Short mmCIF file of C-alpha atoms and ligand atoms in Angstrom, two decimals:
data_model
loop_
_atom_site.label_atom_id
_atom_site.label_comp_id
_atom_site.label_asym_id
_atom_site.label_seq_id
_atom_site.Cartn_x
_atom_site.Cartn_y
_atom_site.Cartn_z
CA UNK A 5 7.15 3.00 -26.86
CA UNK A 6 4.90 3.84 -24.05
CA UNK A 7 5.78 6.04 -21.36
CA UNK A 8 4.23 5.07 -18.07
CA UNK A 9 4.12 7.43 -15.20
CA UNK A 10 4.44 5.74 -11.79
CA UNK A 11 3.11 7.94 -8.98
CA UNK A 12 5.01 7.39 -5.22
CA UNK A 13 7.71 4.38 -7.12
CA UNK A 14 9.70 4.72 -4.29
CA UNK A 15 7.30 3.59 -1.61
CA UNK A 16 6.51 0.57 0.26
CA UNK A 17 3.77 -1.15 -2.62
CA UNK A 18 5.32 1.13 -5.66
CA UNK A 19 8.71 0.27 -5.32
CA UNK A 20 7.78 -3.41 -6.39
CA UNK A 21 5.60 -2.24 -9.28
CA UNK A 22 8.12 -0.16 -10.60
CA UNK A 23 10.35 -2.84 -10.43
CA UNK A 24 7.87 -5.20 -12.19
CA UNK A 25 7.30 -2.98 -15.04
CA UNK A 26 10.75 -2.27 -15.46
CA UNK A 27 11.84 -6.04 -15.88
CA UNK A 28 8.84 -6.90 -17.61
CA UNK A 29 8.61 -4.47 -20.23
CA UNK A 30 11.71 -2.90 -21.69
CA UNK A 31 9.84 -1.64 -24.56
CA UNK A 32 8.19 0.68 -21.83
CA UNK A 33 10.12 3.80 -20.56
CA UNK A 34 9.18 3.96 -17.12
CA UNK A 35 9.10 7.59 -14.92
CA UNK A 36 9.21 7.08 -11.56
CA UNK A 37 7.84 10.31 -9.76
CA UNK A 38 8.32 10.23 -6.27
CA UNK A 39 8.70 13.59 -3.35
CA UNK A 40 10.56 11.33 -1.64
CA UNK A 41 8.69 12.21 2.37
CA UNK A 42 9.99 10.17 5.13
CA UNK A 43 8.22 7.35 3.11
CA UNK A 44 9.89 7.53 0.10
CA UNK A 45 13.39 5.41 -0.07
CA UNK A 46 15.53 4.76 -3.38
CA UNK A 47 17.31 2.09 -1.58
CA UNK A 48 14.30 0.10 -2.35
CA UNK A 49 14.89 0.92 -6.37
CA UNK A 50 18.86 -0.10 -6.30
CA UNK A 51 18.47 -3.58 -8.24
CA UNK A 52 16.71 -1.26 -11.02
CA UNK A 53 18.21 2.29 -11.15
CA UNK A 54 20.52 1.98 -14.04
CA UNK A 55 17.49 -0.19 -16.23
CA UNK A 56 17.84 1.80 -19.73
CA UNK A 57 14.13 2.22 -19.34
CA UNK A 58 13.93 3.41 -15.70
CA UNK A 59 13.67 7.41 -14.96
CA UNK A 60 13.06 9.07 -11.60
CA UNK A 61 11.80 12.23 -11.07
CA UNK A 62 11.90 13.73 -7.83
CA UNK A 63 8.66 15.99 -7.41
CA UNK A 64 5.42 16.82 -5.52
CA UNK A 65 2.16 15.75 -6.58
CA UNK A 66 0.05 19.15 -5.61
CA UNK A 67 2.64 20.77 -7.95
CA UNK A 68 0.06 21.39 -10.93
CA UNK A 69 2.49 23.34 -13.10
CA UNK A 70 5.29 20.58 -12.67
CA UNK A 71 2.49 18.22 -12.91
CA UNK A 72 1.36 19.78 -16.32
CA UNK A 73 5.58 20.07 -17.47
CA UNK A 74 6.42 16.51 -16.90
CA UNK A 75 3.31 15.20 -18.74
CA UNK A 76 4.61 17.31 -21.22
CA UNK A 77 8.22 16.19 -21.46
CA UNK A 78 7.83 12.70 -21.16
CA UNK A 79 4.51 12.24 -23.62
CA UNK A 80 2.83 10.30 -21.40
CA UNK A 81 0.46 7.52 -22.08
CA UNK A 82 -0.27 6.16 -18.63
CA UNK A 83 -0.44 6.94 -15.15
CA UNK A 84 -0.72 4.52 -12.35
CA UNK A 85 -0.77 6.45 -9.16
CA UNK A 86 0.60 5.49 -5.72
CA UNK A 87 1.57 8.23 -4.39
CA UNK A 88 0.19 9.22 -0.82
CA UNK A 89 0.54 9.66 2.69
CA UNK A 90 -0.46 5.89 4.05
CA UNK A 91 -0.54 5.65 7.93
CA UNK A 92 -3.72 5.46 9.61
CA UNK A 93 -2.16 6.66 13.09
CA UNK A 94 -0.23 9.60 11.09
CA UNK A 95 -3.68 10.45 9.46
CA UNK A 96 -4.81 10.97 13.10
CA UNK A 97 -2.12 13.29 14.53
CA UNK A 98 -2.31 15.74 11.08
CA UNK A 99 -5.43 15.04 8.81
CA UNK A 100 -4.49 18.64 7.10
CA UNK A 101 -1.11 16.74 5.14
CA UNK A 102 -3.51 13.58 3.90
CA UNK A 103 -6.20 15.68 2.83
CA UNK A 104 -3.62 17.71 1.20
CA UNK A 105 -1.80 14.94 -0.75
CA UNK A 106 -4.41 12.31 -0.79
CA UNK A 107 -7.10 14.39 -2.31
CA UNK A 108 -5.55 17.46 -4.00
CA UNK A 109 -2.41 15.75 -5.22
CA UNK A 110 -4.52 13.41 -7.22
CA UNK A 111 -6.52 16.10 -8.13
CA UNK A 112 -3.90 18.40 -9.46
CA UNK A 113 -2.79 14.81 -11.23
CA UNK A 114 -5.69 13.86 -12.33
CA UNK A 115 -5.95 17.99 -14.19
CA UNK A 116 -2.45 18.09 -15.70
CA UNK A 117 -3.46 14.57 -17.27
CA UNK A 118 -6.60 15.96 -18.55
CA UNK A 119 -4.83 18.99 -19.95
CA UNK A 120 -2.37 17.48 -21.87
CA UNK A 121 -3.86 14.73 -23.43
CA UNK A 122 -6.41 17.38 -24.30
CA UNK A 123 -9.58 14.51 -25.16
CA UNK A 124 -7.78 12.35 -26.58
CA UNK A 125 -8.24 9.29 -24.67
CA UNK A 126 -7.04 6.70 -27.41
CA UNK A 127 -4.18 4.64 -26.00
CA UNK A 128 -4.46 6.32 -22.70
CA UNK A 129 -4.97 5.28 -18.82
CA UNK A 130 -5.01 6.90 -15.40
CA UNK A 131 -4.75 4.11 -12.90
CA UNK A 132 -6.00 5.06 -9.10
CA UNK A 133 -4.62 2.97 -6.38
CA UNK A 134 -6.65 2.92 -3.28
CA UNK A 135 -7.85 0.72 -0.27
CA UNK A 136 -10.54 -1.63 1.19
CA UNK A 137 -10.41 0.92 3.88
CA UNK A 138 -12.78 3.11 2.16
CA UNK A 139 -15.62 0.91 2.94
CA UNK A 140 -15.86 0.84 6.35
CA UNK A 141 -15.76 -2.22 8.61
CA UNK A 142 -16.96 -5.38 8.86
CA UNK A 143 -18.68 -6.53 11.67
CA UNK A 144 -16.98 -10.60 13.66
CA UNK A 145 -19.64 -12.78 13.06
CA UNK A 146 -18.10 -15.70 14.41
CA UNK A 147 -15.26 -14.58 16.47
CA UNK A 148 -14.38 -17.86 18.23
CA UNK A 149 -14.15 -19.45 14.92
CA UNK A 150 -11.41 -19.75 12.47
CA UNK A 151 -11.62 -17.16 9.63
CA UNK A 152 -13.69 -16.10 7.80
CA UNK A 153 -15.06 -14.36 10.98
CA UNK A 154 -18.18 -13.09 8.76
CA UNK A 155 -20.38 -13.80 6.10
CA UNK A 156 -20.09 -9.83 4.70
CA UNK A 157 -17.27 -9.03 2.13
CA UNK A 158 -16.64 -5.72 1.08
CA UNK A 159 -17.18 -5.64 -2.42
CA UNK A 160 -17.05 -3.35 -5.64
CA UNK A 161 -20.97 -2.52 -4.55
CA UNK A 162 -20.32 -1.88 -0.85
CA UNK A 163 -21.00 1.52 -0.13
CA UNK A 164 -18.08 3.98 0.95
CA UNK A 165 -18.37 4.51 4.87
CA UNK A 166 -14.68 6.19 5.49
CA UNK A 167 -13.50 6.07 9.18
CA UNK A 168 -10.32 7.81 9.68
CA UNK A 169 -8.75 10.61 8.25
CA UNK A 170 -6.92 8.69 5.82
CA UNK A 171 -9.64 6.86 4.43
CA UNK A 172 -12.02 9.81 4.36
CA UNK A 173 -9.13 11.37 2.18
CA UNK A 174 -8.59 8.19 -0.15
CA UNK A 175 -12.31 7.97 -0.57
CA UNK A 176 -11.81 11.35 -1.79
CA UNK A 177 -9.47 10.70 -3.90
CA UNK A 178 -11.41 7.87 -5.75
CA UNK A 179 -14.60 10.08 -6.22
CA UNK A 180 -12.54 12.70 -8.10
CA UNK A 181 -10.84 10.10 -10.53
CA UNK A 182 -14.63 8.55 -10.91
CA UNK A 183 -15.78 12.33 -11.36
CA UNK A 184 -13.20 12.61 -14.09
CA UNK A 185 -14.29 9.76 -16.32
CA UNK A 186 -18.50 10.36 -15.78
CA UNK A 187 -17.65 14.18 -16.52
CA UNK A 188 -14.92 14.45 -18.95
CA UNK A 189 -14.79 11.02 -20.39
CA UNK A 190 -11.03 10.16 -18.88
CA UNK A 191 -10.28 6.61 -19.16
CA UNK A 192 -10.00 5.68 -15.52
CA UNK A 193 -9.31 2.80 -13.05
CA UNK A 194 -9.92 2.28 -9.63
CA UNK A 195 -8.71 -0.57 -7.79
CA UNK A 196 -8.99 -1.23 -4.22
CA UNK A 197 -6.62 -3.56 -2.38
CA UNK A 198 -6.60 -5.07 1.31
CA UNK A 199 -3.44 -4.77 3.04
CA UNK A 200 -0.11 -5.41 1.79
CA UNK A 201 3.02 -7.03 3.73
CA UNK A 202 6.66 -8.09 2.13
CA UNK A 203 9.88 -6.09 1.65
CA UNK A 204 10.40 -2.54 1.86
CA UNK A 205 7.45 -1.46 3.95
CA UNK A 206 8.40 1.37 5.87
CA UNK A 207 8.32 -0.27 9.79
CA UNK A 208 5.74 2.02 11.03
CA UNK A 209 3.26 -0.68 9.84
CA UNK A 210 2.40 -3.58 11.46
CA UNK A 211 4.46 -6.20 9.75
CA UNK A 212 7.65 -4.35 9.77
CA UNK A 213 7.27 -2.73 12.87
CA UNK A 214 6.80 -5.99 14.63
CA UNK A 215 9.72 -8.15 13.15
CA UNK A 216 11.99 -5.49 13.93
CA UNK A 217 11.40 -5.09 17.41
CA UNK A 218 11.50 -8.84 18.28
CA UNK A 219 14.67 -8.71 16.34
CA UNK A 220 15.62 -6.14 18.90
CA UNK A 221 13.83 -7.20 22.09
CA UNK A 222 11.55 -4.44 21.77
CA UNK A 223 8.16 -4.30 23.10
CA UNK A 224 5.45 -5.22 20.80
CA UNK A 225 2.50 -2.35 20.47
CA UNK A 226 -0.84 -4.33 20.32
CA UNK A 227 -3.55 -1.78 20.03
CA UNK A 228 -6.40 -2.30 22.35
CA UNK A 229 -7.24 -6.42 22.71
CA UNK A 230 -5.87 -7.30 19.19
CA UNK A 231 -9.29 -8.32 17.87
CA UNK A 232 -9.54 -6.88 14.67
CA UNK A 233 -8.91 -8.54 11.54
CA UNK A 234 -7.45 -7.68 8.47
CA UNK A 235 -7.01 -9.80 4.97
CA UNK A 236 -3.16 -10.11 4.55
CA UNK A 237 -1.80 -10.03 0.48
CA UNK A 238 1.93 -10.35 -0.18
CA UNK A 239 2.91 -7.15 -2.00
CA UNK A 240 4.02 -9.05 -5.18
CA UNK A 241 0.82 -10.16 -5.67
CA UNK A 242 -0.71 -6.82 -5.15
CA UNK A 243 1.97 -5.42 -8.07
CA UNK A 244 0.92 -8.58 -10.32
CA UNK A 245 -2.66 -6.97 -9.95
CA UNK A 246 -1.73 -3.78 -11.00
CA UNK A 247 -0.21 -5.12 -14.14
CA UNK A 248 -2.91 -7.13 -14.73
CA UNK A 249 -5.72 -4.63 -14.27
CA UNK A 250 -3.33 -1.96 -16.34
CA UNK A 251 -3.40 -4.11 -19.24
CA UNK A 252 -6.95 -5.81 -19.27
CA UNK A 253 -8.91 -3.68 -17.37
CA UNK A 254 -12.36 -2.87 -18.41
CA UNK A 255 -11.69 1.02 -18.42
CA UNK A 256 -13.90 2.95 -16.07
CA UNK A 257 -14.61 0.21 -13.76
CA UNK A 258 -13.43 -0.85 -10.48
CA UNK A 259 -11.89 -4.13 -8.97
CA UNK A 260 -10.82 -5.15 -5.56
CA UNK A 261 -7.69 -6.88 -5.13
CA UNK A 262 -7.38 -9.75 -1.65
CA UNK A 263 -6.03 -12.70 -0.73
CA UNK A 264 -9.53 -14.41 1.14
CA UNK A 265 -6.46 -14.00 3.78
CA UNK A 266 -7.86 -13.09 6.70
CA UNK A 267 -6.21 -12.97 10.32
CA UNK A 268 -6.79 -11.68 13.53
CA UNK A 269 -4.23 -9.14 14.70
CA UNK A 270 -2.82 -11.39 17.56
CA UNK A 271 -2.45 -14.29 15.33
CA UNK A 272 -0.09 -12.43 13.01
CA UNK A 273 1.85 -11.14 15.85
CA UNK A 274 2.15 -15.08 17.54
CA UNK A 275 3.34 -16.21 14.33
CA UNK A 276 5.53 -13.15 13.61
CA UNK A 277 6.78 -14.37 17.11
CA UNK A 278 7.56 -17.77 16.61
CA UNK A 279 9.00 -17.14 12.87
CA UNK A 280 11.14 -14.77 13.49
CA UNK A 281 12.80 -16.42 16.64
CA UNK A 282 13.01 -19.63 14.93
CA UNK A 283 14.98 -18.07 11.94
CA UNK A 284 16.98 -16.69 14.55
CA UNK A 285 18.03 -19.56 16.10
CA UNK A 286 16.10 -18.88 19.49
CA UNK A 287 14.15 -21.34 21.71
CA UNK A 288 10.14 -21.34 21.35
CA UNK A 289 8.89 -18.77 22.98
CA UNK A 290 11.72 -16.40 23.74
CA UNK A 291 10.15 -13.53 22.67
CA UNK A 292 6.75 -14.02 23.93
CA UNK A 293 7.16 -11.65 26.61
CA UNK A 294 7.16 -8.85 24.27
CA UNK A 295 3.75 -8.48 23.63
CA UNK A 296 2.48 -5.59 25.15
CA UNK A 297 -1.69 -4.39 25.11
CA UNK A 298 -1.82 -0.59 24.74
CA UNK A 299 -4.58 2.06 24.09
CA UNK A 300 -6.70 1.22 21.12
CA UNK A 301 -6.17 3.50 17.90
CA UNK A 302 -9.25 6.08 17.57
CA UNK A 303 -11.83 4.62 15.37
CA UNK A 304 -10.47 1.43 15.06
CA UNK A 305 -11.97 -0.20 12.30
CA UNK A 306 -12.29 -4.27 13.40
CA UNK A 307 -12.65 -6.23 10.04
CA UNK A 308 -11.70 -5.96 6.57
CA UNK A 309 -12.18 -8.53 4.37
CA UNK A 310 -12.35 -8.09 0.65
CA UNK A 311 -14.34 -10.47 -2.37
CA UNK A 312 -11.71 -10.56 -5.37
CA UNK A 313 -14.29 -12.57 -6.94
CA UNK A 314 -14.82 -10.41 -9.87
CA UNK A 315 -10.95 -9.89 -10.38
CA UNK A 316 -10.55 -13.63 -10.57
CA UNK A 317 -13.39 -14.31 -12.51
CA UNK A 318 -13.01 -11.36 -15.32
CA UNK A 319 -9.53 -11.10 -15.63
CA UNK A 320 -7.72 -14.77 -14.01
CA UNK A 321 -5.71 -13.49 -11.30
CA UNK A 322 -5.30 -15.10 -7.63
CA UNK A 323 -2.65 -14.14 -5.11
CA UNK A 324 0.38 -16.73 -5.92
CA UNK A 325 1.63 -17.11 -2.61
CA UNK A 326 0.00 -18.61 0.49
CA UNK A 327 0.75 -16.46 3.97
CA UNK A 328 2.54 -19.19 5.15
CA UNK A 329 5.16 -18.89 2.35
CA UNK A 330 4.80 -15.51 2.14
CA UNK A 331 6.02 -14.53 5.90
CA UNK A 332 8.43 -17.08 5.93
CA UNK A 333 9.95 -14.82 3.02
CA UNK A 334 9.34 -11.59 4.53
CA UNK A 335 10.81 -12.17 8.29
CA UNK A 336 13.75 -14.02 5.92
CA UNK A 337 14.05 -10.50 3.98
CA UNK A 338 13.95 -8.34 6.81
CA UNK A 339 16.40 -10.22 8.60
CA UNK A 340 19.09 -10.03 5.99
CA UNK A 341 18.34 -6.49 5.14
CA UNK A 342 19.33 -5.19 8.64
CA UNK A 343 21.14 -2.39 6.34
CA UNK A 344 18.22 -1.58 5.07
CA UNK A 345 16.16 -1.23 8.32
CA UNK A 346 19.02 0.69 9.93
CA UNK A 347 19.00 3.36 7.25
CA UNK A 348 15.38 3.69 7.42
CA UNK A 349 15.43 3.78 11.54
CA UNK A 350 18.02 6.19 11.17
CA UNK A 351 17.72 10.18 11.86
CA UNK A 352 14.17 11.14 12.94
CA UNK A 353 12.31 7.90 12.97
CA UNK A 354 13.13 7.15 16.88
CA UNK A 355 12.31 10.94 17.73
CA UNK A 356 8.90 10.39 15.90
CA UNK A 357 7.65 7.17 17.71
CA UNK A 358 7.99 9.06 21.07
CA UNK A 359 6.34 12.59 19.59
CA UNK A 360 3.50 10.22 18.13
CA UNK A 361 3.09 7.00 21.02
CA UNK A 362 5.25 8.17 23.71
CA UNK A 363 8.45 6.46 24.84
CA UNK A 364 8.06 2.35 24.08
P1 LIG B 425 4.06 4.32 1.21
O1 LIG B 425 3.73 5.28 2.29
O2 LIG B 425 5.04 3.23 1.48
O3 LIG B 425 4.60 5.10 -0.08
C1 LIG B 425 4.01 6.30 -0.52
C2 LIG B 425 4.98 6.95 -1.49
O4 LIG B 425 4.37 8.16 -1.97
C3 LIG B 425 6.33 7.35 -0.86
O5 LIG B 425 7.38 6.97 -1.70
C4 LIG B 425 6.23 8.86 -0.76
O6 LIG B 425 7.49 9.52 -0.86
C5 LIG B 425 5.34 9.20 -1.94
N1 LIG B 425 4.64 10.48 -1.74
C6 LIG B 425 3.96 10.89 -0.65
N2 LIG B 425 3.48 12.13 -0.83
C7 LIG B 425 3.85 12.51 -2.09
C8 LIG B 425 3.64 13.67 -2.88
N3 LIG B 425 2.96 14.73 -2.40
N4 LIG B 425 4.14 13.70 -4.13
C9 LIG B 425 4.83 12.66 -4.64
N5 LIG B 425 5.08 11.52 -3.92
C10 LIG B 425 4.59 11.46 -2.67
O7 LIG B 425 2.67 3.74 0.74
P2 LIG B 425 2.28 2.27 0.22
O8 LIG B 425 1.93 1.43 1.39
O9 LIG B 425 3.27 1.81 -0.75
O10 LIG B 425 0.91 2.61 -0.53
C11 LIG B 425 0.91 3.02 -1.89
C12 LIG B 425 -0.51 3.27 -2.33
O11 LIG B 425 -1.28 2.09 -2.17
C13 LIG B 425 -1.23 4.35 -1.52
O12 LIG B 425 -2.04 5.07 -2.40
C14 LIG B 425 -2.08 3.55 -0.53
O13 LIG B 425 -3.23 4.28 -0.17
C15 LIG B 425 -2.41 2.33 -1.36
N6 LIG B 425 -2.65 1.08 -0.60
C16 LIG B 425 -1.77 0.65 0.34
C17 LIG B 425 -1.99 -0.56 0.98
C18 LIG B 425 -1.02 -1.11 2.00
O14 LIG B 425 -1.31 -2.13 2.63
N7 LIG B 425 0.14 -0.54 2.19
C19 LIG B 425 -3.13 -1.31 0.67
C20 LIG B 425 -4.02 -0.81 -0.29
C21 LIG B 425 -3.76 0.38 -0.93
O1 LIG B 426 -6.32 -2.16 4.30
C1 LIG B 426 -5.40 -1.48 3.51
C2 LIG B 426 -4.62 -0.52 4.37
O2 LIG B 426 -3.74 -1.30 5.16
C3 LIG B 426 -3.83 0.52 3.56
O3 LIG B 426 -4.73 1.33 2.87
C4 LIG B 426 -2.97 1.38 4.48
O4 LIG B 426 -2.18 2.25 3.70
C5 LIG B 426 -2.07 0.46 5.28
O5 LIG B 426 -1.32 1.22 6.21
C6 LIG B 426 -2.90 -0.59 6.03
O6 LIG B 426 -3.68 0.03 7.09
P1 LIG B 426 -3.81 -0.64 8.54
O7 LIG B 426 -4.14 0.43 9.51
O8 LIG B 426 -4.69 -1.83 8.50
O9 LIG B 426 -2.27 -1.16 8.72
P2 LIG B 426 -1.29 -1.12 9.97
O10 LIG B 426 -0.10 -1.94 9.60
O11 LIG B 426 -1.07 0.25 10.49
O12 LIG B 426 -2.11 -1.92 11.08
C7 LIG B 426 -2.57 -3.25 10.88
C8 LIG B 426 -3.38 -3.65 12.11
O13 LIG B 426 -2.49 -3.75 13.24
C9 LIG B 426 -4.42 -2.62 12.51
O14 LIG B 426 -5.57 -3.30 12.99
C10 LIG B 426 -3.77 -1.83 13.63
C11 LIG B 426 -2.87 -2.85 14.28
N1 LIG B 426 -1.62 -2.32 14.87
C12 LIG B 426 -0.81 -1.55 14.08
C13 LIG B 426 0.36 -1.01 14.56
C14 LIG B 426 1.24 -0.14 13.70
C15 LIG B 426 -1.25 -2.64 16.17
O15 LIG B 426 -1.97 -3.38 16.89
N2 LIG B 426 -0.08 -2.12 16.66
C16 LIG B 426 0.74 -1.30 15.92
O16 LIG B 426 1.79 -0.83 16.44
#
């Protein structure tokens, strides 16, 4: 038996690794630690709740002592760590609660782990999570032309060059976990992934956000001329990764995970546009009149675009789906899970878009 503890399960990108390992390997008792923020949603674990194998733990990251108890209780082997606060725009209003999270949750995690498996590192694994964000931006080489818009990839070499609050703290975050295996000899991984869309993401990101409001008429929030580019994986793949790397990683190494996906911000929102009021049954074009050009986000980073090369070549994974497929599935999802949206939208999330962009 090997107990796995999954960091932030019941989040957007952990929610469908939890449910991977769950299915996948019933021989595995997975723990499912989650503080459940405004982020956090079990209605995104209901297919999986009752697995025999499946435990959640509701509980705080920066908690060291109930950090250092639950490693404790459950014997665990492995960590793979998602937990975190995740919104660039939320990382601007209050830095102080990424920093806080980001850096010394991970840290406190990263301790109890040490502690209790005391240098014994046989048979043992703490997994970081982070982002392409933590390199920077890319620079549009050729901007008129399709993608790729530049010959520069970030890659396991590129140097870290953190804009925003959130990346400065996930940088952070992956210098400790490094620190722990050059200092105390912790088998470690790093992985660092471009940016996810698919079910369950909370619709403060772009994906989500979007879909909803054209199912609702509502304006559509392009920051500044929606230029910048990002390299789109569906989330599935991303959790295929993760088991991947978990399993055949070379420990103490690093790998970026992307889907050579990359697409202007406008693009996605055009399609967006045209799939969602297709599936809908509207005319082409009804909602085109939503799109709406407002204030750029501070620091806006304009390209990300990651090389899986090494991923692919070392260990044999590519992304399974094309985009195509893949957003055809996701407006399809969020469209019949109108339940699920409403939930989420429920209670403060309206009262928070206004405190954070004003009224839309
Ligand atoms: P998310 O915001 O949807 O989920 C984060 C989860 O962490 C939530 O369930 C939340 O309740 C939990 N959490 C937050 N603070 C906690 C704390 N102090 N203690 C315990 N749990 C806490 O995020 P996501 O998009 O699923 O991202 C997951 C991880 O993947 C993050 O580390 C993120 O940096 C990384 N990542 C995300 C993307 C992306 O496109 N979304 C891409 C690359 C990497
Ligand atoms: O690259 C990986 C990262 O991707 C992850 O580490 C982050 O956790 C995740 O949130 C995501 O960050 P982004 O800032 O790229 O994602 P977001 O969905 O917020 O924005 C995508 C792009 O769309 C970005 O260029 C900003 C733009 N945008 C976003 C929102 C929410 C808009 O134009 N309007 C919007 O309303």
């Amino acid at each position: 038996m090997k107990n796995i503890l999954i960091t932030g399960g019941a989040g957007f990108i952990g929610s469908h690794v939890v449910r991977l390992f769950v299915n996948k390997y019933p021989e595995y008792r997975i723990i499912n630690l989650d503080a459940l923020t405004y982020a956090g949603n079990l209605a995104n674990l209901k297919d999986i709740e009752d697995a025999p194998n499946y435990t959640f733990i509701k509980a705080d990251i920066c908690d060291y002592e109930r950090m250092c108890a639950i490693m404790q209780e459950y014997a665990i082997d492995g960590v793979i760590h998602l937990a975190a606060e995740s919104h660039v725009d939320r990382s601007i209003k209050d830095p102080f609660t990424f920093a806080r999270t980001n850096v010394m949750g991970t840290l406190s995690l990263l301790q109890a782990a040490r502690q209790y498996w005391n240098g014994e590192w046989q048979g043992k694994l703490f997994y970081h999570i982070s982002t392409d964000e933590v390199y920077g931006a890319l620079e549009l080489d050729k901007p008129e032309e399709p993608a790729p818009y530049g010959s520069e990839f970030f890659s396991e070499a590129t140097k870290y060059s953190p804009h925003s609050p959130y990346s400065a703290s996930k940088a952070a975050s992956d210098h400790f976990v490094r620190a722990y295996h050059d200092t105390y000899g912790m088998p470690t991984l790093v992985t660092n992934c471009s940016n996810n869309y698919g079910p369950y993401q909370f619709p403060e990101k772009l994906i989500p956000l979007f879909i909803n409001n054209i199912r609702r008429g509502k304006p559509l929030p392009v920051y500044g001329k929606g230029e910048n580019v990002r390299d789109w994986l569906y989330v599935v793949d991303h959790a295929r990764a993760i088991d991947t790397i978990f399993h055949n990683g070379k420990v103490g190494d690093t790998y970026n995970i992307g889907g050579f996906n990359e697409w202007k911000n406008i693009d996605i929102v055009k399609v967006l546009i045209k799939t969602v009021d297709r599936q809908l049954g509207n005319a082409e074009g009804t909602s085109d009149h939503l799109i709406t050009y407002v204030t750029d986000r501070a620091g806006h980073d304009l390209r990300y675009a990651i090389d899986s090369t090494k991923l692919k070549n070392e260990l044999g994974w590519h992304p399974s789906l094309q985009f195509e497929e893949g957003i055809e599935k996701t407006v399809r999802w969020y469209l019949d899970n109108q339940e699920w949206m409403e939930h989420i939208t429920s209670g403060d999330y309206e009262k928070y878009y206004e405190e954070m962009y004003g009224k839309r």
